[in-house]
Amino acid sequence: MAGPGATKRGDMPDLLTAALFIGFGVLGLWLSRPLDQGTLAQMGPGFLPRVVCGGLIVLGAVIGFSALHRQGEPLEAMKLRPLAVIVLSIVGFAYLAEHAGFVVASLWLIIAGSLADPGGRWRTTLLLAGGLTLFGALVFIYGLGVQMTIWPF
Amino acid sequence: MEIFDLLLLGFSEAMSPANLGFCLIGALLGTLIGVLPGIGPTATIAVLLPITFFLPPLAGIIMLAGIYYGAQYGGSTTAILVNLPGEASAVVTTLDGYQMARQGRAGSALAVAALGSFFAGTVATFGIAIAGPMLAGFALNFGPAEYVSLMIFGLLAATILASGPVLKAIGMILIGLLFGMVGTDQATGAERLTFGSLELFDGIEFTVIAIGLFGFSEIIANLERSGSAGVTVARLTRLWPTREDFRRAWPAVLRGTGIGTFLGILPGGGATLASFSAYSLEKKVSRTPEKFGTGVVQGVASPEAANNAAAQSSFIPLLTLGIPSNNMMAMMLSAFMIHGITPGPSVLTSQPEIFWGLVASMWIGNALLVIINMPLIGLWVKLLTVPYRLLYPAILLFCCVGVYSMNNRIFDVLLAAGFGLLGYAFRKAKCEPGPLLLGFVLGPLLESNLRRTMLITQGDASIFVERPISLVMLIATVILLALMILPSFRKKREEAFQEEEA
């Protein structure tokens, strides 16, 4: 793998597309190994998945091959902070919602999630977290009847 | 006149206090997210889908529809006043709308946009009322073979009319089809592509994919971009167009309405395509095309009418054939499904109150939007000063709770986070996630109809060319594919979308 900026050839977004398409195609084919193919008149559960995965692999190959022969275009710069913070805060929410109830989970989600943007101030973040948690508990859990415990105990 | 009786039934449904209330909420929410850049109608509807589960079917659908066409109104407000398109479909409105505002004609531009949209919305509503039952009657003759051909045509046409490279769009549809197959096979009961995980036996929930791909990954992408420029709001003066503006605007509104209504029906069409096409048409028919971009009233009137007309007419294929034509309609389809209603020709006869109630609510919603937008415009502009830093935590919370509430499962929240990551990868690969949703929604329909057809004919595929309607669809598909290979057409298409990106 060449680092960003070092690429002379190859359209990087298209190569990534090819990798995604071929990856899903191969994964799908591998997962549908045990499935019955069936006949055209009596299609088994494995028929369409195989057709679709085959199509994905072919498409990925075509896109990837032509991308190799084009002028280089680098990937857009990646910023790790928003990506990591948002995903982690959602995963944390999922874990906390099950074990500690809505209030703790929601406070975590908003306070942790706010760290994705470096410009925030603590006071506004805490106020926002408190307000949204109260709103969420009233509207979603009391109002709409979403089944989630509110307190950790 | 039967149609008037049915329209009357629709109005009596839509005028009930609850439905009227949800129509207003939808229109308000739509305007709100239309004004706020960084939140689109797709993400909003994905977030609100689970909530509609708690509402009666008609009320939920009325609200979601209101968000979609309301966003078209709201998007134009910011496009004109601050040169910031709140929605993709309002990008062309910035060209002349903002120039008008700088010349002190902001009020005139806003009024033309709102009145033009209202006119277009009214025409499109009647279009649905007239074309709907006709198309549905026609569709009652469809057998499984016709549906297979129609879906293949719809999916391929959607990739060609949508922006971005066609091969990538086709690939995204295939990935969508693949996701649609996860879970227990309808016909044989076999368990497919589940990694042996019990949670995936029932398949992947639509909201999980929609919130992951559109909600979560949009937040991440917006935060990555951040550093929004300072907002300068143009001053508002009189809120009524001059007689001169009026005289110039109304033919443009008529043309925009026509082109928008037509493009909305086509697969892959929708508000964005319609507004761009309307603007280029206006430029072509004008005697002074060089003036466009300097504050010409036609340049606001026509695309604004077109995007609103298209937003509404794109409901036609969904309501009459049960086939969504773009990702917004895929959302609407799943909103129907949540309530156990499968949109299609039979809904018109078995549950006329749903179809006619929705049609009537669209007209009421458009009238409400004019009221919401004209006097309250100052309020909406104030909202622009709310920083994204305060908005996204709220969106994040709504997304998480929404996904969880579908099945009360933590697993779904984690899966949606995974789809958020995938959506991020797709963005980096410059792949539009819209076609994936279409493939996901249509996948199970396509498979069951294909199986049925093949079962009837004992594996003989010639039925697709023997049935006339099916043959026509397949020929249309082949022509579209052939056009894509022709270099001259390809160049034209690329040019058209380049203009869009600029």
XYZ file of C-alpha atoms in Angstrom:
655
model
C 0.000 0.000 0.000
C 1.355 3.365 -0.988
C 0.785 6.200 1.441
C -1.475 9.121 0.546
C 0.208 11.629 -1.695
C 2.787 9.094 -2.828
C 0.448 7.642 -5.459
C 1.339 8.381 -9.030
C -1.172 6.053 -10.606
C -4.450 4.587 -9.598
C -7.733 6.259 -8.737
C -7.828 5.548 -5.005
C -11.588 6.045 -4.403
C -12.304 3.650 -7.262
C -9.810 1.118 -5.959
C -11.528 1.283 -2.583
C -14.862 0.763 -4.348
C -13.452 -2.292 -6.107
C -12.158 -3.678 -2.823
C -15.558 -3.177 -1.165
C -17.508 -4.757 -4.034
C -15.184 -7.741 -4.379
C -15.025 -8.106 -0.611
C -18.803 -8.285 -0.259
C -19.043 -10.611 -3.251
C -16.497 -13.063 -1.864
C -17.981 -12.876 1.631
C -21.451 -13.565 0.245
C -20.253 -16.504 -1.839
C -18.432 -17.962 1.141
C -21.485 -17.586 3.370
C -23.804 -19.180 0.830
C -21.679 -22.338 0.479
C -24.137 -24.551 2.394
C -27.164 -23.179 0.518
C -28.955 -25.237 -2.085
C -28.602 -23.893 -5.606
C -31.812 -25.454 -6.946
C -32.854 -25.319 -10.583
C -34.254 -22.454 -12.619
C -37.772 -23.799 -12.129
C -37.277 -24.518 -8.433
C -34.860 -21.880 -7.233
C -33.098 -22.825 -4.047
C -32.114 -20.305 -1.370
C -28.608 -20.129 -2.799
C -29.557 -19.181 -6.350
C -29.926 -15.419 -6.215
C -27.164 -14.784 -3.638
C -24.673 -16.509 -5.939
C -25.842 -14.547 -8.971
C -25.634 -11.244 -7.073
C -22.217 -12.019 -5.584
C -20.893 -13.055 -8.979
C -22.114 -9.757 -10.394
C -20.447 -7.819 -7.570
C -17.090 -9.525 -8.131
C -17.201 -8.892 -11.881
C -18.182 -5.231 -11.376
C -15.500 -4.759 -8.747
C -12.891 -6.249 -11.061
C -13.919 -3.976 -13.942
C -13.901 -0.845 -11.753
C -10.612 -1.792 -10.121
C -8.882 -2.672 -13.379
C -9.787 0.593 -15.083
C -8.872 2.555 -11.952
C -5.341 1.166 -12.047
C -4.804 2.662 -15.465
C -6.087 6.101 -14.688
C -4.354 9.125 -13.314
C -3.824 9.069 -9.602
C -6.477 10.544 -7.394
C -5.796 10.348 -3.663
C -8.415 9.486 -1.065
C -9.940 12.395 0.794
C -8.060 13.029 4.006
C -9.372 11.008 6.928
C -9.849 12.504 10.337
C -9.774 9.823 12.942
C -11.249 11.856 15.775
C -14.895 12.206 14.701
C -14.998 8.668 13.341
C -13.597 7.016 16.456
C -15.443 9.203 18.958
C -18.855 8.819 17.319
C -18.583 5.052 16.899
C -17.278 4.564 20.432
C -19.992 6.722 21.937
C -22.685 4.702 20.140
C -21.185 1.387 21.224
C -20.948 2.708 24.775
C -24.577 3.797 24.629
C -25.620 0.309 23.561
C -23.718 -1.295 26.434
C -24.895 1.196 29.058
C -28.527 1.161 27.937
C -28.648 -2.520 28.740
C -26.786 -2.441 32.026
C -27.322 1.016 33.496
C -30.565 2.346 32.044
C -31.431 5.247 29.793
C -30.231 8.183 31.897
C -26.634 7.010 32.229
C -26.493 5.849 28.616
C -27.882 9.095 27.241
C -25.558 11.259 29.373
C -22.623 9.198 28.152
C -23.701 9.401 24.511
C -24.005 13.178 24.519
C -20.974 14.004 26.641
C -18.707 11.501 24.899
C -20.163 12.317 21.498
C -19.532 16.033 22.023
C -15.809 15.322 22.182
C -15.917 14.614 18.438
C -15.949 18.371 17.893
C -12.962 20.014 19.582
C -14.585 23.453 19.887
C -17.122 22.607 22.596
C -17.227 24.113 26.089
C -17.905 21.953 29.116
C -20.720 24.034 30.503
C -22.783 24.003 27.322
C -22.079 20.300 26.836
C -23.307 19.444 30.321
C -26.396 21.618 29.956
C -27.130 20.029 26.590
C -26.648 16.534 27.998
C -28.972 17.216 30.913
C -31.652 18.820 28.771
C -31.630 16.163 26.055
C -31.659 13.331 28.568
C -34.677 14.805 30.330
C -36.407 15.375 26.996
C -35.579 11.843 25.825
C -36.822 10.226 29.009
C -40.089 12.175 28.929
C -40.836 11.826 25.219
C -39.453 8.411 24.331
C -39.888 6.398 27.481
C -42.929 7.958 29.166
C -44.543 9.403 26.040
C -43.955 6.822 23.344
C -43.431 3.822 25.582
C -40.003 2.704 24.387
C -39.078 -0.228 26.589
C -35.898 0.788 28.347
C -35.222 1.094 32.064
C -34.594 4.651 33.154
C -32.364 4.278 36.219
C -29.499 1.868 36.829
C -31.249 0.371 39.859
C -68.045 11.992 -10.569
C -66.403 9.293 -8.573
C -63.095 11.064 -8.243
C -64.705 13.966 -6.386
C -66.362 11.628 -3.932
C -63.018 9.997 -3.309
C -61.263 13.347 -2.957
C -63.962 14.372 -0.507
C -63.318 11.192 1.463
C -59.636 12.060 1.434
C -60.233 15.581 2.703
C -62.482 14.361 5.471
C -59.705 11.992 6.555
C -56.952 14.558 6.271
C -58.983 17.255 8.045
C -59.445 15.240 11.212
C -57.737 17.152 14.041
C -55.098 14.480 14.627
C -54.134 14.128 10.979
C -54.139 17.879 10.505
C -51.835 18.133 13.513
C -49.385 15.577 12.155
C -49.470 17.267 8.765
C -48.473 20.514 10.482
C -45.741 18.786 12.498
C -44.377 17.222 9.317
C -44.422 20.509 7.439
C -42.745 22.331 10.347
C -40.086 19.659 10.777
C -39.502 19.599 7.043
C -39.010 23.363 6.930
C -36.708 23.152 9.948
C -34.380 20.540 8.476
C -34.652 22.216 5.101
C -33.297 25.397 6.663
C -30.574 23.684 8.669
C -27.691 22.587 6.486
C -26.174 19.267 7.449
C -29.452 17.475 8.083
C -31.284 16.144 5.065
C -34.779 14.723 4.718
C -33.415 11.194 4.210
C -31.656 11.155 7.569
C -34.595 12.818 9.318
C -37.130 10.352 7.996
C -34.820 7.474 8.902
C -34.751 8.783 12.465
C -38.508 9.292 12.633
C -39.510 5.989 10.989
C -39.515 4.049 14.253
C -41.661 6.728 15.883
C -44.396 6.400 13.255
C -44.838 2.858 14.506
C -46.602 4.365 17.517
C -48.990 6.410 15.355
C -52.002 5.342 13.292
C -50.888 4.434 9.741
C -52.321 7.441 7.913
C -51.054 9.950 10.496
C -47.522 8.567 10.331
C -47.404 8.601 6.553
C -48.871 12.096 6.346
C -46.177 13.346 8.702
C -43.307 11.715 6.787
C -44.606 13.010 3.472
C -44.852 16.482 4.986
C -41.193 16.337 5.969
C -40.168 15.518 2.405
C -42.002 18.297 0.619
C -41.570 20.695 3.536
C -37.819 20.345 3.158
C -38.119 21.637 -0.397
C -39.620 24.888 0.895
C -37.133 25.285 3.724
C -34.149 24.587 1.521
C -34.976 27.521 -0.699
C -35.158 29.988 2.199
C -31.511 29.583 3.130
C -30.479 29.338 -0.500
C -31.914 32.791 -1.147
C -31.027 34.559 2.086
C -27.571 33.230 2.886
C -26.415 31.524 -0.309
C -26.418 28.211 1.528
C -28.532 25.445 0.035
C -30.236 23.655 2.918
C -31.051 20.798 0.555
C -29.368 19.393 -2.542
C -32.436 20.337 -4.549
C -31.991 24.010 -3.660
C -28.453 24.296 -5.030
C -29.567 25.981 -8.267
C -31.790 28.372 -6.357
C -28.674 29.951 -4.854
C -27.505 31.053 -8.313
C -30.171 33.659 -8.927
C -31.934 33.725 -5.573
C -28.963 35.013 -3.611
C -28.199 37.593 -6.297
C -31.769 38.842 -6.026
C -31.351 39.089 -2.266
C -28.168 41.127 -2.656
C -30.056 43.549 -4.848
C -32.591 44.003 -2.080
C -35.187 41.776 -3.714
C -34.999 38.970 -1.149
C -38.664 39.288 -0.247
C -39.668 39.061 -3.865
C -37.530 35.957 -4.408
C -38.887 34.248 -1.305
C -42.466 35.011 -2.227
C -42.009 33.772 -5.793
C -40.398 30.580 -4.472
C -43.185 29.956 -1.965
C -46.074 30.779 -4.292
C -44.485 28.869 -7.169
C -44.004 25.863 -4.930
C -47.597 26.064 -3.779
C -48.877 26.203 -7.339
C -46.657 23.276 -8.346
C -47.731 21.317 -5.301
C -51.383 21.852 -6.155
C -50.920 20.687 -9.732
C -48.887 17.650 -8.662
C -51.545 16.732 -6.100
C -54.195 16.704 -8.803
C -51.777 14.775 -11.000
C -51.614 12.040 -8.378
C -55.385 12.073 -7.930
C -55.973 11.619 -11.660
C -53.043 9.416 -12.690
C -53.072 7.263 -9.571
C -56.266 5.303 -10.115
C -55.555 4.975 -13.856
C -52.092 3.513 -13.330
C -53.330 1.300 -10.538
C -56.070 -0.116 -12.748
C -53.466 -0.835 -15.366
C -51.177 -2.462 -12.811
C -53.886 -4.891 -11.739
C -53.139 -6.808 -14.953
C -49.534 -7.298 -13.880
C -48.375 -10.830 -13.221
C -45.095 -11.786 -11.570
C -43.244 -11.627 -14.899
C -44.303 -7.996 -15.415
C -43.208 -7.102 -11.917
C -39.784 -8.636 -12.448
C -39.264 -6.656 -15.664
C -40.634 -3.482 -14.086
C -38.277 -3.765 -11.128
C -35.259 -4.438 -13.306
C -36.168 -1.430 -15.436
C -36.766 0.721 -12.365
C -33.497 -0.218 -10.700
C -31.401 0.334 -13.821
C -33.122 3.569 -14.767
C -32.583 4.828 -11.239
C -28.839 4.297 -11.550
C -28.666 6.189 -14.825
C -30.706 9.200 -13.778
C -29.026 9.499 -10.386
C -25.684 11.280 -10.199
C -22.375 9.440 -10.017
C -20.813 6.669 -12.094
C -23.312 4.067 -13.297
C -21.152 1.039 -12.546
C -20.786 2.089 -8.926
C -24.529 2.648 -8.623
C -25.257 -0.813 -10.040
C -22.781 -2.292 -7.580
C -24.494 -0.490 -4.719
C -27.837 -1.944 -5.815
C -26.305 -5.417 -5.805
C -24.957 -4.884 -2.280
C -28.440 -3.736 -1.282
C -29.954 -6.881 -2.791
C -27.421 -8.946 -0.864
C -28.324 -7.258 2.447
C -31.973 -7.860 1.607
C -31.313 -11.602 1.455
C -29.914 -11.845 4.961
C -32.170 -13.864 7.227
C -34.638 -16.672 6.724
C -35.490 -17.381 3.097
C -39.197 -16.721 2.492
C -39.764 -19.701 0.209
C -37.660 -22.474 1.673
C -37.138 -21.428 5.283
C -33.396 -21.847 4.875
C -31.230 -19.488 6.874
C -29.033 -17.307 4.690
C -25.899 -15.176 5.168
C -26.467 -14.820 8.904
C -23.054 -15.920 10.246
C -25.182 -18.290 12.317
C -26.281 -15.314 14.430
C -29.707 -15.676 15.974
C -30.329 -11.910 15.835
C -30.117 -11.918 12.049
C -32.703 -14.673 11.472
C -35.420 -12.113 10.810
C -33.204 -10.178 8.464
C -31.768 -6.713 8.832
C -34.196 -4.000 9.856
C -34.574 -1.235 7.268
C -34.131 1.517 9.867
C -30.840 0.006 10.986
C -29.404 0.366 7.496
C -30.986 3.758 6.867
C -29.851 5.291 10.161
C -26.389 3.768 9.865
C -25.770 4.827 6.276
C -27.489 8.200 6.389
C -27.737 9.260 10.043
C -24.462 8.164 11.621
C -22.146 8.474 8.650
C -23.569 11.897 7.798
C -22.728 13.129 11.297
C -19.179 11.819 10.993
C -18.750 13.356 7.546
C -20.126 16.725 8.691
C -17.778 16.808 11.679
C -14.853 15.958 9.449
C -15.638 18.874 7.195
C -16.490 21.384 9.979
C -15.214 24.943 9.988
C -18.308 26.451 8.398
C -17.890 29.970 7.066
C -19.555 32.857 8.833
C -23.175 33.337 7.895
C -24.283 36.671 6.569
C -27.995 37.040 6.201
C -29.326 39.278 3.476
C -31.701 41.992 4.609
C -35.381 41.368 4.157
C -37.526 43.992 2.600
C -41.065 43.851 1.230
C -42.493 40.365 1.087
C -44.435 40.518 -2.135
C -43.192 40.317 -5.698
C -43.435 43.391 -7.892
C -45.845 43.243 -10.804
C -42.882 42.950 -13.157
C -41.472 39.958 -11.247
C -44.899 38.384 -11.200
C -45.326 38.726 -14.939
C -41.935 37.129 -15.623
C -42.251 34.394 -13.027
C -45.540 32.769 -13.883
C -44.611 31.167 -17.232
C -41.445 29.863 -15.594
C -43.525 28.381 -12.776
C -45.715 26.618 -15.349
C -42.704 25.144 -17.139
C -41.071 24.127 -13.857
C -44.246 22.440 -12.693
C -44.518 20.454 -15.910
C -40.942 19.266 -15.972
C -40.953 18.546 -12.245
C -44.137 16.492 -12.322
C -42.806 14.455 -15.225
C -39.299 13.867 -13.827
C -40.683 12.967 -10.428
C -42.508 9.976 -11.870
C -39.437 8.525 -13.586
C -37.376 6.020 -11.629
C -34.359 7.744 -10.115
C -35.918 11.119 -10.663
C -36.873 13.316 -7.785
C -36.534 16.818 -6.470
C -32.846 17.365 -7.169
C -32.848 16.200 -10.774
C -36.018 18.188 -11.424
C -34.666 21.497 -10.150
C -31.475 21.225 -12.211
C -33.350 20.285 -15.370
C -35.847 23.104 -14.860
C -33.050 25.645 -14.487
C -31.294 24.557 -17.680
C -34.610 24.538 -19.555
C -35.311 28.073 -18.372
C -31.895 29.144 -19.596
C -32.575 27.554 -22.992
C -35.954 29.178 -23.605
C -34.896 32.578 -22.317
C -34.114 35.310 -24.807
C -31.418 36.600 -22.490
C -29.658 33.478 -21.192
C -26.537 35.465 -20.330
C -28.453 37.241 -17.558
C -28.957 34.023 -15.583
C -26.876 34.047 -12.447
C -27.309 37.776 -11.911
C -30.658 37.667 -10.153
C -33.248 36.658 -12.726
C -36.619 35.829 -11.211
C -37.212 32.925 -13.601
C -34.080 31.266 -12.226
C -35.791 31.057 -8.842
C -39.366 30.402 -9.897
C -38.831 27.471 -12.216
C -36.505 25.225 -10.162
C -38.477 25.879 -6.983
C -41.718 24.883 -8.664
C -40.013 21.863 -10.207
C -38.515 20.461 -7.023
C -41.782 20.692 -5.192
C -43.764 19.136 -8.029
C -41.267 16.300 -8.312
C -41.203 15.679 -4.569
C -44.904 14.970 -4.810
C -45.218 13.193 -8.130
C -42.525 10.699 -7.104
C -45.228 9.241 -4.878
C -47.124 8.073 -7.974
C -45.095 4.926 -8.796
C -44.942 4.013 -5.111
C -48.649 4.371 -4.445
C -49.874 2.770 -7.650
C -47.276 0.116 -8.486
C -45.658 -0.382 -5.106
C -42.265 0.401 -6.644
C -40.213 3.170 -4.990
C -38.360 5.344 -7.493
C -35.727 6.906 -5.238
C -34.331 6.472 -1.762
C -36.897 8.808 -0.199
C -39.663 6.628 -1.585
C -37.853 3.532 -0.327
C -38.197 5.124 3.124
C -41.886 5.756 2.545
C -42.362 2.163 1.405
C -40.934 0.889 4.656
C -43.146 3.339 6.562
C -46.140 1.646 4.931
C -44.696 -1.799 5.663
C -44.269 -0.984 9.369
C -48.060 -0.767 9.490
C -48.557 -3.922 7.480
C -49.695 -2.097 4.353
C -48.048 -3.103 1.084
C -48.442 -0.151 -1.287
C -49.687 -1.122 -4.702
C -52.771 -1.212 -6.870
C -54.855 -3.093 -4.314
C -54.494 -0.404 -1.628
C -56.580 1.975 -3.714
C -59.574 -0.311 -3.571
C -59.111 -1.998 -0.215
C -58.011 1.058 1.793
C -59.032 4.105 -0.237
C -58.846 6.323 2.840
C -55.052 5.857 2.971
C -54.425 6.890 -0.629
C -56.926 9.731 -0.779
C -56.143 10.909 2.722
C -52.484 11.231 1.779
C -53.305 13.043 -1.466
C -55.560 15.503 0.329
C -53.016 16.039 3.092
C -50.412 16.989 0.509
C -52.535 19.839 -0.706
C -53.317 20.943 2.850
C -49.644 20.637 3.736
C -48.670 22.869 0.837
C -51.133 25.506 1.944
C -49.777 25.280 5.493
C -46.246 25.669 4.175
C -47.024 28.954 2.494
C -48.334 30.209 5.818
C -45.373 28.784 7.733
C -42.857 30.236 5.334
C -44.074 33.689 4.474
C -44.767 35.399 7.802
C -42.433 33.286 9.908
C -39.390 33.645 7.724
C -37.488 35.705 10.282
C -37.746 32.906 12.791
C -36.292 30.325 10.421
C -33.389 32.570 9.591
C -32.578 32.938 13.297
C -32.283 29.158 13.509
C -29.393 29.279 11.097
C -27.246 30.676 13.865
C -27.555 27.483 15.925
C -24.161 25.805 15.584
C -23.892 22.202 14.431
C -21.971 21.461 17.635
C -25.271 21.713 19.537
C -27.333 19.897 16.940
C -25.489 16.682 16.288
C -25.609 15.269 19.845
C -29.405 15.538 19.657
C -29.477 13.793 16.275
C -27.178 11.112 17.683
C -29.536 10.463 20.594
C -32.634 10.301 18.368
C -30.860 7.873 16.048
C -29.799 5.558 18.869
C -33.174 5.510 20.612
C -34.971 5.153 17.261
C -32.979 2.107 16.234
C -33.380 0.526 19.639
C -37.130 1.054 19.782
C -37.873 -0.973 16.628
C -37.303 -4.300 18.373
C -36.067 -3.231 21.800
C -32.734 -4.781 20.940
C -29.260 -3.491 21.734
C -27.943 -5.602 18.884
C -29.645 -3.295 16.374
C -27.819 -0.248 17.766
C -24.468 -1.987 17.355
C -25.379 -3.126 13.851
C -26.348 0.444 12.938
C -22.959 1.646 14.207
C -21.395 -0.930 11.875
C -23.432 0.430 8.980
C -22.261 3.897 9.971
C -18.683 2.744 9.465
C -19.620 1.140 6.164
C -21.353 4.335 5.067
C -18.182 6.240 5.916
C -16.159 3.859 3.736
C -18.660 4.335 0.894
C -18.270 8.100 1.182
C -14.499 7.782 0.921
C -14.972 5.507 -2.093
C -17.311 8.131 -3.599
C -20.218 5.712 -3.794
C -23.730 7.122 -3.322
C -25.567 5.030 -0.710
C -29.024 5.791 -2.174
C -29.207 2.902 -4.676
C -28.263 0.473 -1.912
C -31.492 1.322 -0.095
C -33.496 0.802 -3.276
C -31.905 -2.607 -3.815
C -32.481 -3.549 -0.198
C -36.176 -2.684 -0.338
C -36.843 -4.215 -3.741
C -34.677 -7.316 -3.242
C -37.229 -9.562 -1.512
C -39.973 -8.445 -3.951
C -37.754 -9.161 -6.923
C -36.756 -12.582 -5.654
C -40.245 -13.787 -4.831
C -41.653 -12.598 -8.162
C -38.773 -14.146 -10.083
C -39.294 -17.448 -8.310
C -43.015 -17.383 -8.968
C -42.505 -16.650 -12.658
C -39.995 -19.438 -13.078
C -42.190 -21.855 -11.190
C -45.177 -21.100 -13.424
C -43.197 -21.588 -16.615
C -41.145 -24.526 -15.374
C -37.872 -22.647 -15.776
C -38.617 -21.234 -19.213
C -37.351 -17.643 -19.290
C -38.990 -16.796 -22.617
C -42.101 -15.621 -20.764
C -40.382 -12.277 -20.188
C -40.408 -11.529 -23.932
C -43.754 -13.147 -24.637
C -45.794 -10.941 -22.322
C -46.180 -7.579 -24.060
C -45.906 -5.284 -21.022
C -42.852 -7.117 -19.799
C -41.315 -6.968 -23.268
C -41.763 -3.189 -23.436
C -40.025 -2.744 -20.072
C -37.140 -4.948 -21.115
C -36.733 -3.110 -24.408
C -36.700 0.174 -22.502
C -34.020 -1.251 -20.201
C -31.888 -2.340 -23.163
C -32.261 1.082 -24.796
C -31.160 2.785 -21.584
C -28.137 0.512 -21.331
C -27.276 1.102 -24.982
C -27.515 4.857 -24.454
C -25.063 4.570 -21.597
C -22.533 2.883 -23.861
C -22.919 5.513 -26.597
C -20.123 8.003 -25.951
C -22.088 11.106 -26.954
C -24.879 10.438 -24.470
C -22.390 9.611 -21.767
C -20.662 12.917 -22.291
C -23.958 14.798 -22.104
C -24.890 13.064 -18.888
C -21.532 13.803 -17.327
C -21.850 17.442 -18.346
C -25.290 17.646 -16.811
C -24.057 16.350 -13.489
C -20.916 18.452 -13.591
C -23.122 21.512 -13.651
C -24.877 20.075 -10.641
C -21.676 19.688 -8.653
C -20.366 23.131 -9.501
